[in-house]
Amino acid sequence: MSATLPRRTAVVLATACLLLTCLAAVAPKRATALEPFTGYLMAHFTGESANGEQIYLAHSDDGLHWTDLNNGQVVLRSTVGTRGVRDPSLVRSPNGDRYWIVATDLRIAGGTSWDDAANRGSTSLVVWESRDLVNWSSPWLINVAGAIPGAGNAWAPEAIYNPATGDYVLYWATNSPVNGVKKHRIWYVRTSDFRSFTTPQLYIERGGTQGIIDTQIIEVPSGAGGYRYYRASADGHITIEASDSILGTWTTLGDLSHMGITNGTGGGTVVEGPMWARFNDRDEWALWLDQFATGRGYMPITSTDLGSTRNFRTRSDYSMGGNRKRHGSILSITAAEESRVLGRWGDNVPISRIQSYNFQDRYIRHADFDVRIDANVSPAQDAQFRLVPGLAGGSGTVSFASVNYPGYYLRHYGFDLTLAADDGSGTFAADATFRPVAGLADSSWTSYQSVNYPDRYLRHYDYLLRLDPINDAQARADATWRQVTG
């Protein structure tokens, strides 16, 4: 795109004003309450290689079969603290308008020994923030364990929103002496912004010299297994506990030793990094466990009733993609969130051009944020899009994600087509979502029907793209397209 103002400056300025208004004035959508979840996003690291201790992402349609995003490359890189991160936790606000990644500040690949990391390591966590899951802030450090006497580290952070207090419980493991015994215990603070926080408090301690490092909590629908919250902890075993209050009393349900699964006590399959996920389409839960001792990565066990550890069963119907997945977290995502993530990093979604039916040397392209059809497009990426699941949801719908402007989509405004950044609003999602139907001029081609103005279709007029009713043969030809890969 050039820096020259587009010919219809007023339309672009109006679009910008609309985006700013949405960001400033529209109440955020309650994604968890109003929108069904359609996919899954995993954040993880890959190991102690040169680039392994950074943020990687993977996507799944069914919660069992995973595809690496960004061609399996680093998505976020820490530039603070040790300049490495492990154990990332994905956090969504209850309104679905803000996201955080919180991770351990540790880079073993930099030459740090495990003894130094545990006893003389960073007492800070690394945090990123986003409003859309694709555009992330620069990382910052929060020194959560600095106030713990003798703290040697801060590892394996997790966070969960606590409706009882209206903020987040951020918890992690710190190796420190308490009552003369130095070991890892779980500590917590409360925070509303992952910048300021309360004084750290002891959260979980096991008896004697037994330490505990990895703990993750999941909230379940009321009555599922008899409790509201369940947590899994690596404490020699993988211990499952339950409670109706995040900061209240927890009841021990048991461990996984009957399945031959431990955290090192008694042999068997030795695992760490328990990672919960609920299946989007049913009341069934997966507990993913990292087989770190053998280097085989994560494996799932599943249950339809979390009230007893005897209800878990092993699974073999899963695949983890190309990258080795080390300790991370899984977030169920809506169609809009999924579309944004795949539009940015889903290289498995093919790049396409959209060819005009009646001007077959011309393709849809963006120029100065306007949208038109042109021949011999330069740069070629201006005419390349990924047809991702529709931002507004709905079976079979699509949105046109720009290849060279990630996070930007074709959307109509005043029935004119523009290229604009997704602002996360319901209006934008609807304006940027279309339903492919049999071509109006030729059924072997495709036409794109607006989801929020179903009597209107994507068509060109004087080479410019519009959203119009289609009433004659000329308009039918103008509204007919072919998706060409590449």
Tab-separated table of N, CA and C in Angstrom, residues 371-480:
chain	number	residue	atom	x	y	z
A	371	VAL	N	-10.836	-1.427	-1.932
A	371	VAL	CA	-10.853	-2.771	-2.513
A	371	VAL	C	-11.422	-2.685	-3.919
A	372	ARG	N	-10.738	-3.319	-4.882
A	372	ARG	CA	-11.114	-3.213	-6.287
A	372	ARG	C	-10.686	-4.488	-7.006
A	373	ILE	N	-10.924	-4.565	-8.300
A	373	ILE	CA	-10.364	-5.649	-9.102
A	373	ILE	C	-9.368	-5.045	-10.083
A	374	ASP	N	-8.211	-5.694	-10.200
A	374	ASP	CA	-7.157	-5.204	-11.079
A	374	ASP	C	-6.474	-6.384	-11.751
A	375	ALA	N	-5.831	-6.100	-12.873
A	375	ALA	CA	-4.948	-7.057	-13.535
A	375	ALA	C	-3.507	-6.738	-13.149
A	376	ASN	N	-2.647	-7.741	-13.244
A	376	ASN	CA	-1.213	-7.550	-13.017
A	376	ASN	C	-0.949	-6.832	-11.692
A	377	VAL	N	-1.491	-7.386	-10.615
A	377	VAL	CA	-1.411	-6.739	-9.306
A	377	VAL	C	0.030	-6.713	-8.815
A	378	SER	N	0.462	-5.556	-8.356
A	378	SER	CA	1.791	-5.399	-7.777
A	378	SER	C	1.705	-4.449	-6.583
A	379	PRO	N	2.190	-4.876	-5.414
A	379	PRO	CA	2.779	-6.192	-5.134
A	379	PRO	C	1.715	-7.289	-5.142
A	380	ALA	N	2.128	-8.498	-5.497
A	380	ALA	CA	1.181	-9.599	-5.656
A	380	ALA	C	0.411	-9.885	-4.379
A	381	GLN	N	1.038	-9.625	-3.204
A	381	GLN	CA	0.376	-9.937	-1.923
A	381	GLN	C	-0.883	-9.103	-1.699
A	382	ASP	N	-1.026	-7.983	-2.393
A	382	ASP	CA	-2.243	-7.169	-2.250
A	382	ASP	C	-3.480	-7.917	-2.744
A	383	ALA	N	-3.272	-8.939	-3.558
A	383	ALA	CA	-4.392	-9.728	-4.090
A	383	ALA	C	-4.451	-11.112	-3.467
A	384	GLN	N	-3.755	-11.311	-2.369
A	384	GLN	CA	-3.730	-12.626	-1.730
A	384	GLN	C	-4.443	-12.571	-0.384
A	385	PHE	N	-5.306	-13.568	-0.160
A	385	PHE	CA	-6.099	-13.642	1.063
A	385	PHE	C	-6.136	-15.090	1.544
A	386	ARG	N	-6.404	-15.243	2.828
A	386	ARG	CA	-6.748	-16.551	3.373
A	386	ARG	C	-8.228	-16.540	3.704
A	387	LEU	N	-8.975	-17.487	3.159
A	387	LEU	CA	-10.399	-17.591	3.455
A	387	LEU	C	-10.543	-18.414	4.728
A	388	VAL	N	-10.707	-17.709	5.834
A	388	VAL	CA	-10.734	-18.326	7.161
A	388	VAL	C	-12.176	-18.430	7.631
A	389	PRO	N	-12.446	-19.222	8.673
A	389	PRO	CA	-13.819	-19.311	9.187
A	389	PRO	C	-14.374	-17.930	9.506
A	390	GLY	N	-15.638	-17.696	9.157
A	390	GLY	CA	-16.245	-16.383	9.298
A	390	GLY	C	-16.119	-15.819	10.710
A	391	LEU	N	-15.725	-14.553	10.822
A	391	LEU	CA	-15.542	-13.929	12.133
A	391	LEU	C	-16.833	-13.931	12.935
A	392	ALA	N	-17.962	-13.864	12.272
A	392	ALA	CA	-19.252	-13.828	12.972
A	392	ALA	C	-19.768	-15.220	13.290
A	393	GLY	N	-19.015	-16.255	12.914
A	393	GLY	CA	-19.473	-17.618	13.146
A	393	GLY	C	-20.473	-18.030	12.077
A	394	GLY	N	-21.074	-19.172	12.262
A	394	GLY	CA	-22.027	-19.683	11.286
A	394	GLY	C	-21.370	-20.707	10.387
A	395	SER	N	-21.986	-21.853	10.283
A	395	SER	CA	-21.427	-22.944	9.500
A	395	SER	C	-21.234	-22.538	8.052
A	396	GLY	N	-20.060	-22.778	7.507
A	396	GLY	CA	-19.796	-22.550	6.101
A	396	GLY	C	-19.470	-21.124	5.720
A	397	THR	N	-19.442	-20.192	6.677
A	397	THR	CA	-19.141	-18.806	6.340
A	397	THR	C	-17.633	-18.581	6.298
A	398	VAL	N	-17.221	-17.497	5.630
A	398	VAL	CA	-15.802	-17.181	5.497
A	398	VAL	C	-15.584	-15.690	5.732
A	399	SER	N	-14.342	-15.379	6.094
A	399	SER	CA	-13.862	-13.999	6.084
A	399	SER	C	-12.580	-13.971	5.268
A	400	PHE	N	-12.298	-12.820	4.648
A	400	PHE	CA	-11.137	-12.673	3.780
A	400	PHE	C	-10.024	-11.997	4.576
A	401	ALA	N	-9.043	-12.786	5.020
A	401	ALA	CA	-7.933	-12.272	5.820
A	401	ALA	C	-6.788	-11.878	4.896
A	402	SER	N	-6.319	-10.643	5.033
A	402	SER	CA	-5.202	-10.172	4.217
A	402	SER	C	-3.934	-10.931	4.547
A	403	VAL	N	-3.152	-11.254	3.520
A	403	VAL	CA	-1.884	-11.956	3.730
A	403	VAL	C	-0.795	-10.992	4.181
A	404	ASN	N	-0.726	-9.815	3.552
A	404	ASN	CA	0.379	-8.911	3.883
A	404	ASN	C	0.016	-7.867	4.935
A	405	TYR	N	-1.235	-7.867	5.408
A	405	TYR	CA	-1.638	-7.041	6.544
A	405	TYR	C	-2.362	-7.940	7.547
A	406	PRO	N	-1.600	-8.754	8.304
A	406	PRO	CA	-2.235	-9.671	9.253
A	406	PRO	C	-3.146	-8.922	10.222
A	407	GLY	N	-4.307	-9.533	10.504
A	407	GLY	CA	-5.273	-8.902	11.381
A	407	GLY	C	-6.240	-7.982	10.658
A	408	TYR	N	-6.031	-7.780	9.343
A	408	TYR	CA	-6.924	-6.955	8.526
A	408	TYR	C	-7.801	-7.872	7.661
A	409	TYR	N	-9.043	-7.416	7.440
A	409	TYR	CA	-10.014	-8.213	6.694
A	409	TYR	C	-10.793	-7.310	5.744
A	410	LEU	N	-11.328	-7.915	4.684
A	410	LEU	CA	-12.300	-7.200	3.856
A	410	LEU	C	-13.588	-7.074	4.649
A	411	ARG	N	-14.146	-5.846	4.709
A	411	ARG	CA	-15.431	-5.651	5.376
A	411	ARG	C	-16.188	-4.569	4.622
A	412	HIS	N	-17.506	-4.600	4.712
A	412	HIS	CA	-18.289	-3.545	4.077
A	412	HIS	C	-18.619	-2.464	5.099
A	413	TYR	N	-18.631	-1.237	4.614
A	413	TYR	CA	-19.014	-0.090	5.439
A	413	TYR	C	-19.732	0.886	4.521
A	414	GLY	N	-20.998	1.138	4.806
A	414	GLY	CA	-21.795	1.939	3.881
A	414	GLY	C	-21.930	1.259	2.539
A	415	PHE	N	-21.882	-0.110	2.563
A	415	PHE	CA	-21.978	-0.960	1.376
A	415	PHE	C	-20.778	-0.825	0.437
A	416	ASP	N	-19.748	-0.154	0.899
A	416	ASP	CA	-18.484	-0.094	0.173
A	416	ASP	C	-17.517	-1.064	0.850
A	417	LEU	N	-16.639	-1.715	0.076
A	417	LEU	CA	-15.676	-2.657	0.638
A	417	LEU	C	-14.367	-1.944	0.955
A	418	THR	N	-13.856	-2.195	2.155
A	418	THR	CA	-12.573	-1.653	2.576
A	418	THR	C	-11.756	-2.764	3.219
A	419	LEU	N	-10.468	-2.496	3.397
A	419	LEU	CA	-9.603	-3.366	4.179
A	419	LEU	C	-9.398	-2.678	5.521
A	420	ALA	N	-9.744	-3.367	6.609
A	420	ALA	CA	-9.696	-2.738	7.927
A	420	ALA	C	-9.233	-3.741	8.969
A	421	ALA	N	-8.658	-3.212	10.059
A	421	ALA	CA	-8.212	-4.048	11.169
A	421	ALA	C	-9.423	-4.493	11.979
A	422	ASP	N	-9.427	-5.752	12.353
A	422	ASP	CA	-10.503	-6.285	13.183
A	422	ASP	C	-10.465	-5.602	14.547
A	423	ASP	N	-11.560	-4.952	14.919
A	423	ASP	CA	-11.607	-4.256	16.212
A	423	ASP	C	-12.256	-5.097	17.302
A	424	GLY	N	-12.619	-6.350	16.969
A	424	GLY	CA	-13.199	-7.239	17.966
A	424	GLY	C	-14.679	-7.045	18.207
A	425	SER	N	-15.302	-6.106	17.519
A	425	SER	CA	-16.725	-5.835	17.750
A	425	SER	C	-17.599	-6.793	16.948
A	426	GLY	N	-18.846	-6.950	17.410
A	426	GLY	CA	-19.801	-7.768	16.685
A	426	GLY	C	-20.146	-7.176	15.332
A	427	THR	N	-20.173	-5.860	15.242
A	427	THR	CA	-20.473	-5.196	13.965
A	427	THR	C	-19.403	-5.506	12.930
A	428	PHE	N	-18.140	-5.372	13.350
A	428	PHE	CA	-17.057	-5.681	12.409
A	428	PHE	C	-17.148	-7.131	11.958
A	429	ALA	N	-17.344	-8.043	12.910
A	429	ALA	CA	-17.390	-9.464	12.569
A	429	ALA	C	-18.469	-9.745	11.535
A	430	ALA	N	-19.654	-9.144	11.727
A	430	ALA	CA	-20.753	-9.368	10.781
A	430	ALA	C	-20.446	-8.755	9.421
A	431	ASP	N	-19.871	-7.544	9.425
A	431	ASP	CA	-19.554	-6.870	8.167
A	431	ASP	C	-18.469	-7.592	7.382
A	432	ALA	N	-17.654	-8.387	8.070
A	432	ALA	CA	-16.535	-9.072	7.423
A	432	ALA	C	-16.809	-10.544	7.165
A	433	THR	N	-18.061	-10.973	7.300
A	433	THR	CA	-18.392	-12.394	7.139
A	433	THR	C	-19.334	-12.590	5.961
A	434	PHE	N	-19.045	-13.602	5.151
A	434	PHE	CA	-19.800	-13.866	3.928
A	434	PHE	C	-20.086	-15.359	3.822
A	435	ARG	N	-21.161	-15.667	3.115
A	435	ARG	CA	-21.530	-17.060	2.901
A	435	ARG	C	-21.324	-17.417	1.429
A	436	PRO	N	-20.390	-18.335	1.127
A	436	PRO	CA	-20.210	-18.757	-0.264
A	436	PRO	C	-21.443	-19.532	-0.757
A	437	VAL	N	-21.943	-19.155	-1.934
A	437	VAL	CA	-23.087	-19.841	-2.546
A	437	VAL	C	-22.737	-20.105	-4.008
A	438	ALA	N	-23.548	-20.915	-4.662
A	438	ALA	CA	-23.328	-21.184	-6.082
A	438	ALA	C	-23.324	-19.870	-6.858
A	439	GLY	N	-22.376	-19.762	-7.798
A	439	GLY	CA	-22.235	-18.520	-8.549
A	439	GLY	C	-23.536	-18.076	-9.198
A	440	LEU	N	-23.879	-16.804	-9.073
A	440	LEU	CA	-25.149	-16.289	-9.596
A	440	LEU	C	-25.184	-16.285	-11.122
A	441	ALA	N	-23.996	-16.173	-11.744
A	441	ALA	CA	-23.941	-16.203	-13.207
A	441	ALA	C	-23.543	-17.569	-13.744
A	442	ASP	N	-22.887	-18.369	-12.902
A	442	ASP	CA	-22.411	-19.687	-13.318
A	442	ASP	C	-22.254	-20.515	-12.049
A	443	SER	N	-23.023	-21.576	-11.915
A	443	SER	CA	-23.049	-22.334	-10.665
A	443	SER	C	-21.732	-23.063	-10.384
A	444	SER	N	-20.842	-23.145	-11.371
A	444	SER	CA	-19.548	-23.761	-11.134
A	444	SER	C	-18.564	-22.768	-10.495
A	445	TRP	N	-18.964	-21.505	-10.432
A	445	TRP	CA	-18.178	-20.481	-9.766
A	445	TRP	C	-18.838	-20.203	-8.406
A	446	THR	N	-18.484	-19.121	-7.751
A	446	THR	CA	-18.982	-18.828	-6.403
A	446	THR	C	-19.415	-17.372	-6.296
A	447	SER	N	-20.476	-17.140	-5.553
A	447	SER	CA	-20.849	-15.780	-5.149
A	447	SER	C	-20.789	-15.706	-3.625
A	448	TYR	N	-20.602	-14.497	-3.096
A	448	TYR	CA	-20.432	-14.311	-1.654
A	448	TYR	C	-21.537	-13.412	-1.119
A	449	GLN	N	-22.387	-14.029	-0.317
A	449	GLN	CA	-23.560	-13.364	0.237
A	449	GLN	C	-23.217	-12.767	1.608
A	450	SER	N	-23.616	-11.538	1.833
A	450	SER	CA	-23.396	-10.917	3.137
A	450	SER	C	-24.239	-11.623	4.197
A	451	VAL	N	-23.653	-11.868	5.391
A	451	VAL	CA	-24.439	-12.523	6.443
A	451	VAL	C	-25.367	-11.550	7.151
A	452	ASN	N	-25.018	-10.256	7.192
A	452	ASN	CA	-25.910	-9.316	7.891
A	452	ASN	C	-26.793	-8.519	6.940
A	453	TYR	N	-26.543	-8.640	5.637
A	453	TYR	CA	-27.454	-8.102	4.612
A	453	TYR	C	-27.643	-9.196	3.569
A	454	PRO	N	-28.411	-10.235	3.882
A	454	PRO	CA	-28.465	-11.421	3.015
A	454	PRO	C	-29.090	-11.173	1.645
A	455	ASP	N	-29.663	-10.002	1.425
A	455	ASP	CA	-30.158	-9.689	0.090
A	455	ASP	C	-29.081	-9.036	-0.771
A	456	ARG	N	-27.872	-8.894	-0.228
A	456	ARG	CA	-26.779	-8.241	-0.947
A	456	ARG	C	-25.589	-9.190	-1.099
A	457	TYR	N	-24.848	-8.977	-2.167
A	457	TYR	CA	-23.717	-9.836	-2.507
A	457	TYR	C	-22.497	-8.979	-2.834
A	458	LEU	N	-21.332	-9.613	-2.715
A	458	LEU	CA	-20.072	-8.974	-3.072
A	458	LEU	C	-20.012	-8.869	-4.591
A	459	ARG	N	-19.900	-7.628	-5.113
A	459	ARG	CA	-19.825	-7.450	-6.569
A	459	ARG	C	-18.914	-6.272	-6.875
A	460	HIS	N	-18.409	-6.233	-8.113
A	460	HIS	CA	-17.635	-5.066	-8.533
A	460	HIS	C	-18.515	-4.171	-9.396
A	461	TYR	N	-18.236	-2.900	-9.334
A	461	TYR	CA	-18.932	-1.901	-10.154
A	461	TYR	C	-17.908	-0.834	-10.493
A	462	ASP	N	-17.658	-0.645	-11.786
A	462	ASP	CA	-16.602	0.270	-12.218
A	462	ASP	C	-15.273	-0.136	-11.579
A	463	TYR	N	-15.062	-1.462	-11.467
A	463	TYR	CA	-13.865	-2.096	-10.911
A	463	TYR	C	-13.734	-1.969	-9.390
A	464	LEU	N	-14.650	-1.278	-8.736
A	464	LEU	CA	-14.606	-1.122	-7.284
A	464	LEU	C	-15.573	-2.099	-6.632
A	465	LEU	N	-15.197	-2.625	-5.453
A	465	LEU	CA	-16.044	-3.631	-4.804
A	465	LEU	C	-17.092	-2.987	-3.915
A	466	ARG	N	-18.307	-3.535	-4.039
A	466	ARG	CA	-19.447	-3.048	-3.285
A	466	ARG	C	-20.248	-4.231	-2.751
A	467	LEU	N	-21.226	-3.917	-1.936
A	467	LEU	CA	-22.208	-4.898	-1.483
A	467	LEU	C	-23.554	-4.424	-2.003
A	468	ASP	N	-24.154	-5.165	-2.941
A	468	ASP	CA	-25.356	-4.693	-3.626
A	468	ASP	C	-26.397	-5.789	-3.748
A	469	PRO	N	-27.687	-5.401	-3.872
A	469	PRO	CA	-28.697	-6.362	-4.342
A	469	PRO	C	-28.381	-6.727	-5.789
A	470	ILE	N	-28.732	-7.920	-6.190
A	470	ILE	CA	-28.408	-8.396	-7.536
A	470	ILE	C	-29.720	-8.617	-8.284
A	471	ASN	N	-29.939	-7.793	-9.336
A	471	ASN	CA	-31.257	-7.791	-9.978
A	471	ASN	C	-31.231	-8.056	-11.475
A	472	ASP	N	-30.043	-8.129	-12.102
A	472	ASP	CA	-30.019	-8.334	-13.549
A	472	ASP	C	-28.786	-9.142	-13.936
A	473	ALA	N	-28.689	-9.478	-15.202
A	473	ALA	CA	-27.603	-10.346	-15.672
A	473	ALA	C	-26.235	-9.706	-15.474
A	474	GLN	N	-26.158	-8.384	-15.707
A	474	GLN	CA	-24.880	-7.706	-15.515
A	474	GLN	C	-24.421	-7.815	-14.064
A	475	ALA	N	-25.336	-7.568	-13.132
A	475	ALA	CA	-24.988	-7.643	-11.713
A	475	ALA	C	-24.616	-9.066	-11.313
A	476	ARG	N	-25.311	-10.058	-11.883
A	476	ARG	CA	-24.980	-11.457	-11.559
A	476	ARG	C	-23.566	-11.793	-12.000
A	477	ALA	N	-23.165	-11.298	-13.170
A	477	ALA	CA	-21.801	-11.531	-13.638
A	477	ALA	C	-20.789	-10.808	-12.743
A	478	ASP	N	-21.135	-9.586	-12.355
A	478	ASP	CA	-20.240	-8.810	-11.485
A	478	ASP	C	-20.083	-9.445	-10.101
A	479	ALA	N	-21.043	-10.266	-9.691
A	479	ALA	CA	-21.058	-10.854	-8.352
A	479	ALA	C	-20.626	-12.315	-8.348
A	480	THR	N	-19.955	-12.743	-9.402
A	480	THR	CA	-19.534	-14.140	-9.519
A	480	THR	C	-18.013	-14.219	-9.563
